[in-house]
Amino acid sequence: MLRVTLRFYGDLNNLLFGGFTGPTVERLLTAPTSVKDLIEGCGVPHTEVDLILADNHPVDFSYLIQEDQKISVYPFFSHIDIPRSERLQKRTLPHNRFLADANLGKLARYLRMAGFDTAYIQGQSDKEIISQMLGEKRVLLSRDRKLLMHKVIEYGYLPRSDDPAEQLREVCHRFNLFDDVHPFSRCPNCNGVLQSVPKEEVIDQLEPLTKKHFDDFSQCPDCGQIYWAGSHRRRLVPRVKEILGIGD
Ligand SMILES: [Zn+2]
């Protein structure tokens, strides 16, 4: 039997399973256990952990717990002075592509409004979600802690807020996306890449007032939705910039 004490820092305490009250958790282990399994057994997915200290020494997720150790578990901090080699999460992504799990439909719309390729999935099994994530090389965004605990997930994030605008800010902070924001480049409804179209090509589908007042149109090639600079761009672009605190 191994006795171990964990201390969780920052908002990781909000992710602990019921029955655990942070910040300090004591566990008794009956079998050799990796620090990943130990931490996730308390409710915190590995995707949310950026630094683990075992008796003050940095370790990775595969580290096997020793008798009487003290384990400190830290979340991702964007501004903290820890050597890169000790941090467990990557700060930037190879591809800014996302897969939003059920309950994050509004976040998916906001990410698309900011120009990020975002698939949305609901009603699928964990296996199907993970298969799509791997196949399309997407970052998994989910509020399902158990789903994020799957070992194959290299890039994932659990949005903390219930507010989709705040979730967008969180994702942009976590993956350092602010320089890659391109509002009004994707269809918020279906993720298609908007293409500009000559007015004469869509004129038959326009309401009389739109026809009269606007000349600059884009269309989603996937769902056919038409967008025009006036109303959509005037509303959407400032909204995205306001949420992200980006100036003109
Ligand atoms: Zn569309």
PDB file of C-alpha atoms and ligand atoms in Angstrom:
ATOM      1  CA  MET A   1       0.000   0.000   0.000  1.00  0.00           C
ATOM      2  CA  LEU A   2       1.422   3.376  -1.071  1.00  0.00           C
ATOM      3  CA  ARG A   3       0.374   6.591   0.565  1.00  0.00           C
ATOM      4  CA  VAL A   4       0.526   9.724  -1.562  1.00  0.00           C
ATOM      5  CA  THR A   5      -0.555  13.327  -1.109  1.00  0.00           C
ATOM      6  CA  LEU A   6      -1.633  15.482  -4.046  1.00  0.00           C
ATOM      7  CA  ARG A   7      -1.997  19.213  -4.084  1.00  0.00           C
ATOM      8  CA  PHE A   8      -3.935  20.816  -6.926  1.00  0.00           C
ATOM      9  CA  TYR A   9      -3.358  24.423  -7.889  1.00  0.00           C
ATOM     10  CA  GLY A  10      -5.547  27.101  -9.428  1.00  0.00           C
ATOM     11  CA  ASP A  11      -8.797  26.166 -11.126  1.00  0.00           C
ATOM     12  CA  LEU A  12      -7.865  22.468 -11.271  1.00  0.00           C
ATOM     13  CA  ASN A  13      -9.619  22.284  -7.913  1.00  0.00           C
ATOM     14  CA  ASN A  14     -12.924  22.956  -9.685  1.00  0.00           C
ATOM     15  CA  LEU A  15     -12.435  19.809 -11.770  1.00  0.00           C
ATOM     16  CA  LEU A  16     -12.074  17.369  -8.862  1.00  0.00           C
ATOM     17  CA  PHE A  17     -14.651  14.592  -8.717  1.00  0.00           C
ATOM     18  CA  GLY A  18     -17.290  14.840  -5.994  1.00  0.00           C
ATOM     19  CA  GLY A  19     -15.924  13.373  -2.789  1.00  0.00           C
ATOM     20  CA  PHE A  20     -12.563  15.099  -3.214  1.00  0.00           C
ATOM     21  CA  THR A  21     -12.182  18.502  -1.697  1.00  0.00           C
ATOM     22  CA  GLY A  22      -9.029  20.289  -2.717  1.00  0.00           C
ATOM     23  CA  PRO A  23      -6.547  21.627  -2.670  1.00  0.00           C
ATOM     24  CA  THR A  24      -4.997  18.642  -0.844  1.00  0.00           C
ATOM     25  CA  VAL A  25      -6.079  15.080  -1.555  1.00  0.00           C
ATOM     26  CA  GLU A  26      -4.700  11.969   0.152  1.00  0.00           C
ATOM     27  CA  ARG A  27      -4.766   8.628  -1.678  1.00  0.00           C
ATOM     28  CA  LEU A  28      -3.809   5.088  -0.766  1.00  0.00           C
ATOM     29  CA  LEU A  29      -2.658   3.021  -3.749  1.00  0.00           C
ATOM     30  CA  THR A  30      -2.754  -0.753  -3.833  1.00  0.00           C
ATOM     31  CA  ALA A  31      -0.927  -1.195  -7.156  1.00  0.00           C
ATOM     32  CA  PRO A  32       1.814   0.622  -9.088  1.00  0.00           C
ATOM     33  CA  THR A  33       0.161   3.716 -10.527  1.00  0.00           C
ATOM     34  CA  SER A  34       1.259   6.325 -13.035  1.00  0.00           C
ATOM     35  CA  VAL A  35       0.909   9.934 -12.025  1.00  0.00           C
ATOM     36  CA  LYS A  36      -1.501  10.410 -14.981  1.00  0.00           C
ATOM     37  CA  ASP A  37      -3.858   7.748 -13.621  1.00  0.00           C
ATOM     38  CA  LEU A  38      -3.536   9.105 -10.101  1.00  0.00           C
ATOM     39  CA  ILE A  39      -4.399  12.669 -11.139  1.00  0.00           C
ATOM     40  CA  GLU A  40      -7.215  11.604 -13.464  1.00  0.00           C
ATOM     41  CA  GLY A  41      -8.608   9.356 -10.718  1.00  0.00           C
ATOM     42  CA  CYS A  42      -9.245  12.596  -8.820  1.00  0.00           C
ATOM     43  CA  GLY A  43     -11.155  14.085 -11.793  1.00  0.00           C
ATOM     44  CA  VAL A  44      -8.558  16.231 -13.562  1.00  0.00           C
ATOM     45  CA  PRO A  45      -7.898  15.279 -17.236  1.00  0.00           C
ATOM     46  CA  HIS A  46      -4.253  15.264 -18.352  1.00  0.00           C
ATOM     47  CA  THR A  47      -5.114  17.891 -21.003  1.00  0.00           C
ATOM     48  CA  GLU A  48      -5.539  20.428 -18.187  1.00  0.00           C
ATOM     49  CA  VAL A  49      -2.237  19.764 -16.424  1.00  0.00           C
ATOM     50  CA  ASP A  50       0.878  21.684 -17.452  1.00  0.00           C
ATOM     51  CA  LEU A  51       3.329  20.852 -14.683  1.00  0.00           C
ATOM     52  CA  ILE A  52       3.655  17.999 -12.191  1.00  0.00           C
ATOM     53  CA  LEU A  53       6.180  18.017  -9.369  1.00  0.00           C
ATOM     54  CA  ALA A  54       6.912  14.798  -7.463  1.00  0.00           C
ATOM     55  CA  ASP A  55       8.659  15.836  -4.250  1.00  0.00           C
ATOM     56  CA  ASN A  56       9.557  19.097  -6.011  1.00  0.00           C
ATOM     57  CA  HIS A  57      11.016  17.446  -9.134  1.00  0.00           C
ATOM     58  CA  PRO A  58       9.242  17.810 -12.478  1.00  0.00           C
ATOM     59  CA  VAL A  59       7.922  14.520 -13.894  1.00  0.00           C
ATOM     60  CA  ASP A  60       5.901  13.481 -16.951  1.00  0.00           C
ATOM     61  CA  PHE A  61       2.569  11.667 -17.037  1.00  0.00           C
ATOM     62  CA  SER A  62       4.125   8.181 -17.157  1.00  0.00           C
ATOM     63  CA  TYR A  63       6.009   8.639 -13.884  1.00  0.00           C
ATOM     64  CA  LEU A  64       5.261   5.853 -11.353  1.00  0.00           C
ATOM     65  CA  ILE A  65       4.282   7.006  -7.888  1.00  0.00           C
ATOM     66  CA  GLN A  66       6.622   6.143  -5.002  1.00  0.00           C
ATOM     67  CA  GLU A  67       5.806   5.650  -1.324  1.00  0.00           C
ATOM     68  CA  ASP A  68       4.903   8.740   0.663  1.00  0.00           C
ATOM     69  CA  GLN A  69       5.360  11.210  -2.180  1.00  0.00           C
ATOM     70  CA  LYS A  70       3.980  14.681  -2.407  1.00  0.00           C
ATOM     71  CA  ILE A  71       2.634  15.474  -5.865  1.00  0.00           C
ATOM     72  CA  SER A  72       1.937  19.061  -6.925  1.00  0.00           C
ATOM     73  CA  VAL A  73      -0.325  19.509  -9.952  1.00  0.00           C
ATOM     74  CA  TYR A  74      -0.479  22.823 -11.838  1.00  0.00           C
ATOM     75  CA  PRO A  75      -2.803  24.048 -14.582  1.00  0.00           C
ATOM     76  CA  PHE A  76      -1.749  25.758 -17.800  1.00  0.00           C
ATOM     77  CA  PHE A  77      -0.560  29.268 -17.031  1.00  0.00           C
ATOM     78  CA  SER A  78       0.109  31.517 -20.008  1.00  0.00           C
ATOM     79  CA  HIS A  79       2.410  33.777 -18.005  1.00  0.00           C
ATOM     80  CA  ILE A  80       4.618  31.861 -15.643  1.00  0.00           C
ATOM     81  CA  ASP A  81       8.330  31.391 -15.496  1.00  0.00           C
ATOM     82  CA  ILE A  82       8.724  27.623 -15.835  1.00  0.00           C
ATOM     83  CA  PRO A  83      11.295  26.108 -18.218  1.00  0.00           C
ATOM     84  CA  ARG A  84       9.676  24.872 -21.430  1.00  0.00           C
ATOM     85  CA  SER A  85      11.156  21.378 -20.925  1.00  0.00           C
ATOM     86  CA  GLU A  86       9.222  20.914 -17.697  1.00  0.00           C
ATOM     87  CA  ARG A  87       5.862  21.897 -19.116  1.00  0.00           C
ATOM     88  CA  LEU A  88       3.581  19.136 -20.274  1.00  0.00           C
ATOM     89  CA  GLN A  89       1.284  21.058 -22.634  1.00  0.00           C
ATOM     90  CA  LYS A  90       2.248  22.550 -25.951  1.00  0.00           C
ATOM     91  CA  ARG A  91       1.663  26.273 -26.172  1.00  0.00           C
ATOM     92  CA  THR A  92       0.829  26.406 -29.849  1.00  0.00           C
ATOM     93  CA  LEU A  93      -0.864  23.997 -32.201  1.00  0.00           C
ATOM     94  CA  PRO A  94       0.399  22.355 -35.388  1.00  0.00           C
ATOM     95  CA  HIS A  95      -3.029  23.085 -36.934  1.00  0.00           C
ATOM     96  CA  ASN A  96      -5.668  25.491 -35.659  1.00  0.00           C
ATOM     97  CA  ARG A  97      -8.445  22.962 -36.155  1.00  0.00           C
ATOM     98  CA  PHE A  98     -10.993  22.140 -33.492  1.00  0.00           C
ATOM     99  CA  LEU A  99     -13.633  19.585 -32.704  1.00  0.00           C
ATOM    100  CA  ALA A 100     -16.288  20.829 -30.301  1.00  0.00           C
ATOM    101  CA  ASP A 101     -18.138  18.164 -28.370  1.00  0.00           C
ATOM    102  CA  ALA A 102     -21.848  18.258 -27.431  1.00  0.00           C
ATOM    103  CA  ASN A 103     -22.896  21.245 -25.259  1.00  0.00           C
ATOM    104  CA  LEU A 104     -20.315  23.421 -26.994  1.00  0.00           C
ATOM    105  CA  GLY A 105     -22.356  24.235 -30.097  1.00  0.00           C
ATOM    106  CA  LYS A 106     -22.291  27.969 -29.378  1.00  0.00           C
ATOM    107  CA  LEU A 107     -18.542  27.908 -28.825  1.00  0.00           C
ATOM    108  CA  ALA A 108     -18.223  26.164 -32.213  1.00  0.00           C
ATOM    109  CA  ARG A 109     -20.164  29.061 -33.815  1.00  0.00           C
ATOM    110  CA  TYR A 110     -17.957  31.646 -32.094  1.00  0.00           C
ATOM    111  CA  LEU A 111     -14.765  29.880 -33.184  1.00  0.00           C
ATOM    112  CA  ARG A 112     -16.030  29.827 -36.776  1.00  0.00           C
ATOM    113  CA  MET A 113     -16.978  33.510 -36.503  1.00  0.00           C
ATOM    114  CA  ALA A 114     -13.362  34.136 -35.489  1.00  0.00           C
ATOM    115  CA  GLY A 115     -12.271  32.188 -38.580  1.00  0.00           C
ATOM    116  CA  PHE A 116     -11.215  28.865 -37.010  1.00  0.00           C
ATOM    117  CA  ASP A 117     -11.958  25.554 -38.672  1.00  0.00           C
ATOM    118  CA  THR A 118     -14.307  23.959 -36.130  1.00  0.00           C
ATOM    119  CA  ALA A 119     -16.290  20.763 -36.461  1.00  0.00           C
ATOM    120  CA  TYR A 120     -19.173  20.142 -34.090  1.00  0.00           C
ATOM    121  CA  ILE A 121     -20.212  16.695 -32.990  1.00  0.00           C
ATOM    122  CA  GLN A 122     -23.047  15.469 -30.812  1.00  0.00           C
ATOM    123  CA  GLY A 123     -24.646  12.141 -30.007  1.00  0.00           C
ATOM    124  CA  GLN A 124     -21.514  10.181 -30.919  1.00  0.00           C
ATOM    125  CA  SER A 125     -19.658   7.625 -28.828  1.00  0.00           C
ATOM    126  CA  ASP A 126     -16.277   8.473 -27.289  1.00  0.00           C
ATOM    127  CA  LYS A 127     -14.693   6.142 -29.833  1.00  0.00           C
ATOM    128  CA  GLU A 128     -16.271   7.995 -32.768  1.00  0.00           C
ATOM    129  CA  ILE A 129     -15.324  11.400 -31.356  1.00  0.00           C
ATOM    130  CA  ILE A 130     -11.709  10.343 -30.846  1.00  0.00           C
ATOM    131  CA  SER A 131     -11.563   8.765 -34.265  1.00  0.00           C
ATOM    132  CA  GLN A 132     -12.740  12.019 -35.903  1.00  0.00           C
ATOM    133  CA  MET A 133     -10.325  14.054 -33.766  1.00  0.00           C
ATOM    134  CA  LEU A 134      -7.350  11.904 -34.801  1.00  0.00           C
ATOM    135  CA  GLY A 135      -8.413  11.504 -38.430  1.00  0.00           C
ATOM    136  CA  GLU A 136      -8.866  15.246 -38.964  1.00  0.00           C
ATOM    137  CA  LYS A 137      -6.023  16.275 -36.623  1.00  0.00           C
ATOM    138  CA  ARG A 138      -8.283  18.460 -34.509  1.00  0.00           C
ATOM    139  CA  VAL A 139      -8.003  19.765 -30.957  1.00  0.00           C
ATOM    140  CA  LEU A 140     -10.769  18.280 -28.850  1.00  0.00           C
ATOM    141  CA  LEU A 141     -12.861  20.792 -26.909  1.00  0.00           C
ATOM    142  CA  SER A 142     -15.109  19.076 -24.425  1.00  0.00           C
ATOM    143  CA  ARG A 143     -16.601  19.536 -20.980  1.00  0.00           C
ATOM    144  CA  ASP A 144     -16.643  15.764 -20.492  1.00  0.00           C
ATOM    145  CA  ARG A 145     -13.737  15.099 -18.146  1.00  0.00           C
ATOM    146  CA  LYS A 146     -13.745  11.345 -18.779  1.00  0.00           C
ATOM    147  CA  LEU A 147     -13.582  11.835 -22.538  1.00  0.00           C
ATOM    148  CA  LEU A 148     -10.538  14.108 -22.186  1.00  0.00           C
ATOM    149  CA  MET A 149      -8.776  11.470 -20.091  1.00  0.00           C
ATOM    150  CA  HIS A 150      -8.224   9.180 -23.102  1.00  0.00           C
ATOM    151  CA  LYS A 151      -4.499   8.696 -23.473  1.00  0.00           C
ATOM    152  CA  VAL A 152      -4.427   9.365 -27.222  1.00  0.00           C
ATOM    153  CA  ILE A 153      -5.588  12.952 -26.742  1.00  0.00           C
ATOM    154  CA  GLU A 154      -2.544  15.123 -27.214  1.00  0.00           C
ATOM    155  CA  TYR A 155      -4.389  18.383 -27.767  1.00  0.00           C
ATOM    156  CA  GLY A 156      -7.534  19.013 -25.782  1.00  0.00           C
ATOM    157  CA  TYR A 157      -9.138  21.586 -23.571  1.00  0.00           C
ATOM    158  CA  LEU A 158     -12.016  21.722 -21.128  1.00  0.00           C
ATOM    159  CA  PRO A 159     -13.699  25.161 -21.254  1.00  0.00           C
ATOM    160  CA  ARG A 160     -14.388  26.313 -17.706  1.00  0.00           C
ATOM    161  CA  SER A 161     -17.018  28.989 -18.272  1.00  0.00           C
ATOM    162  CA  ASP A 162     -20.664  28.364 -19.160  1.00  0.00           C
ATOM    163  CA  ASP A 163     -20.632  31.503 -21.330  1.00  0.00           C
ATOM    164  CA  PRO A 164     -19.694  30.813 -24.994  1.00  0.00           C
ATOM    165  CA  ALA A 165     -17.994  34.204 -25.433  1.00  0.00           C
ATOM    166  CA  GLU A 166     -15.824  33.575 -22.380  1.00  0.00           C
ATOM    167  CA  GLN A 167     -15.145  30.042 -23.683  1.00  0.00           C
ATOM    168  CA  LEU A 168     -13.852  31.580 -26.922  1.00  0.00           C
ATOM    169  CA  ARG A 169     -11.506  33.795 -24.931  1.00  0.00           C
ATOM    170  CA  GLU A 170     -10.328  30.794 -22.915  1.00  0.00           C
ATOM    171  CA  VAL A 171      -9.554  28.738 -26.033  1.00  0.00           C
ATOM    172  CA  CYS A 172      -7.695  31.664 -27.652  1.00  0.00           C
ATOM    173  CA  HIS A 173      -5.623  32.153 -24.492  1.00  0.00           C
ATOM    174  CA  ARG A 174      -4.912  28.460 -24.060  1.00  0.00           C
ATOM    175  CA  PHE A 175      -3.688  27.952 -27.626  1.00  0.00           C
ATOM    176  CA  ASN A 176      -2.342  31.436 -28.283  1.00  0.00           C
ATOM    177  CA  LEU A 177      -4.687  32.088 -31.206  1.00  0.00           C
ATOM    178  CA  PHE A 178      -5.063  35.849 -31.109  1.00  0.00           C
ATOM    179  CA  ASP A 179      -2.807  36.496 -34.116  1.00  0.00           C
ATOM    180  CA  ASP A 180      -4.717  33.996 -36.246  1.00  0.00           C
ATOM    181  CA  VAL A 181      -8.183  35.480 -35.841  1.00  0.00           C
ATOM    182  CA  HIS A 182      -9.899  36.201 -39.202  1.00  0.00           C
ATOM    183  CA  PRO A 183     -13.477  37.246 -38.535  1.00  0.00           C
ATOM    184  CA  PHE A 184     -16.036  36.661 -41.266  1.00  0.00           C
ATOM    185  CA  SER A 185     -14.005  34.074 -43.152  1.00  0.00           C
ATOM    186  CA  ARG A 186     -16.072  31.007 -42.234  1.00  0.00           C
ATOM    187  CA  CYS A 187     -19.743  30.177 -42.149  1.00  0.00           C
ATOM    188  CA  PRO A 188     -20.876  30.136 -38.495  1.00  0.00           C
ATOM    189  CA  ASN A 189     -23.627  27.651 -39.401  1.00  0.00           C
ATOM    190  CA  CYS A 190     -21.610  24.896 -41.033  1.00  0.00           C
ATOM    191  CA  ASN A 191     -17.869  25.780 -40.991  1.00  0.00           C
ATOM    192  CA  GLY A 192     -17.626  26.277 -44.786  1.00  0.00           C
ATOM    193  CA  VAL A 193     -15.003  28.748 -46.026  1.00  0.00           C
ATOM    194  CA  LEU A 194     -16.849  31.824 -47.314  1.00  0.00           C
ATOM    195  CA  GLN A 195     -16.234  32.855 -50.904  1.00  0.00           C
ATOM    196  CA  SER A 196     -17.005  36.247 -52.305  1.00  0.00           C
ATOM    197  CA  VAL A 197     -19.592  36.126 -55.079  1.00  0.00           C
ATOM    198  CA  PRO A 198     -20.635  38.719 -57.659  1.00  0.00           C
ATOM    199  CA  LYS A 199     -23.965  40.312 -56.835  1.00  0.00           C
ATOM    200  CA  GLU A 200     -25.510  39.140 -60.104  1.00  0.00           C
ATOM    201  CA  GLU A 201     -24.942  35.495 -59.131  1.00  0.00           C
ATOM    202  CA  VAL A 202     -27.054  35.753 -55.971  1.00  0.00           C
ATOM    203  CA  ILE A 203     -29.415  38.582 -56.867  1.00  0.00           C
ATOM    204  CA  ASP A 204     -32.399  36.260 -57.296  1.00  0.00           C
ATOM    205  CA  GLN A 205     -32.046  35.110 -53.688  1.00  0.00           C
ATOM    206  CA  LEU A 206     -31.920  38.574 -52.110  1.00  0.00           C
ATOM    207  CA  GLU A 207     -34.656  40.498 -50.350  1.00  0.00           C
ATOM    208  CA  PRO A 208     -35.527  43.787 -52.099  1.00  0.00           C
ATOM    209  CA  LEU A 209     -33.882  46.027 -49.485  1.00  0.00           C
ATOM    210  CA  THR A 210     -30.701  43.941 -49.416  1.00  0.00           C
ATOM    211  CA  LYS A 211     -30.624  44.052 -53.201  1.00  0.00           C
ATOM    212  CA  LYS A 212     -30.948  47.807 -53.120  1.00  0.00           C
ATOM    213  CA  HIS A 213     -28.456  48.699 -50.389  1.00  0.00           C
ATOM    214  CA  PHE A 214     -25.595  46.164 -50.611  1.00  0.00           C
ATOM    215  CA  ASP A 215     -23.101  45.202 -53.298  1.00  0.00           C
ATOM    216  CA  ASP A 216     -20.507  43.078 -51.534  1.00  0.00           C
ATOM    217  CA  PHE A 217     -21.565  39.446 -50.992  1.00  0.00           C
ATOM    218  CA  SER A 218     -20.055  36.192 -49.774  1.00  0.00           C
ATOM    219  CA  GLN A 219     -21.567  32.766 -49.923  1.00  0.00           C
ATOM    220  CA  CYS A 220     -20.943  29.535 -48.068  1.00  0.00           C
ATOM    221  CA  PRO A 221     -20.188  26.878 -50.704  1.00  0.00           C
ATOM    222  CA  ASP A 222     -21.362  24.130 -48.334  1.00  0.00           C
ATOM    223  CA  CYS A 223     -24.767  25.311 -47.092  1.00  0.00           C
ATOM    224  CA  GLY A 224     -25.434  28.082 -49.616  1.00  0.00           C
ATOM    225  CA  GLN A 225     -25.997  30.811 -47.002  1.00  0.00           C
ATOM    226  CA  ILE A 226     -25.398  34.283 -48.401  1.00  0.00           C
ATOM    227  CA  TYR A 227     -23.708  36.951 -46.284  1.00  0.00           C
ATOM    228  CA  TRP A 228     -23.362  40.611 -47.100  1.00  0.00           C
ATOM    229  CA  ALA A 229     -20.929  43.140 -45.875  1.00  0.00           C
ATOM    230  CA  GLY A 230     -23.446  45.551 -44.453  1.00  0.00           C
ATOM    231  CA  SER A 231     -25.440  43.760 -41.866  1.00  0.00           C
ATOM    232  CA  HIS A 232     -23.324  40.663 -41.179  1.00  0.00           C
ATOM    233  CA  ARG A 233     -19.902  42.196 -41.240  1.00  0.00           C
ATOM    234  CA  ARG A 234     -21.063  45.220 -39.307  1.00  0.00           C
ATOM    235  CA  ARG A 235     -22.449  43.001 -36.550  1.00  0.00           C
ATOM    236  CA  LEU A 236     -20.129  39.994 -36.474  1.00  0.00           C
ATOM    237  CA  VAL A 237     -16.678  41.469 -36.871  1.00  0.00           C
ATOM    238  CA  PRO A 238     -16.948  44.001 -34.017  1.00  0.00           C
ATOM    239  CA  ARG A 239     -18.578  41.330 -31.821  1.00  0.00           C
ATOM    240  CA  VAL A 240     -15.666  38.917 -32.285  1.00  0.00           C
ATOM    241  CA  LYS A 241     -13.109  41.692 -31.781  1.00  0.00           C
ATOM    242  CA  GLU A 242     -14.918  42.907 -28.690  1.00  0.00           C
ATOM    243  CA  ILE A 243     -14.987  39.400 -27.179  1.00  0.00           C
ATOM    244  CA  LEU A 244     -11.290  38.908 -27.828  1.00  0.00           C
ATOM    245  CA  GLY A 245     -10.241  42.435 -26.954  1.00  0.00           C
ATOM    246  CA  ILE A 246      -8.662  42.906 -30.397  1.00  0.00           C
ATOM    247  CA  GLY A 247      -8.433  46.418 -31.824  1.00  0.00           C
ATOM    248  CA  ASP A 248      -9.010  47.359 -35.474  1.00  0.00           C
TER     249      ASP A 248
HETATM  250 ZN    ZN B   1     -22.465  27.233 -44.399  1.00  0.00          ZN
END
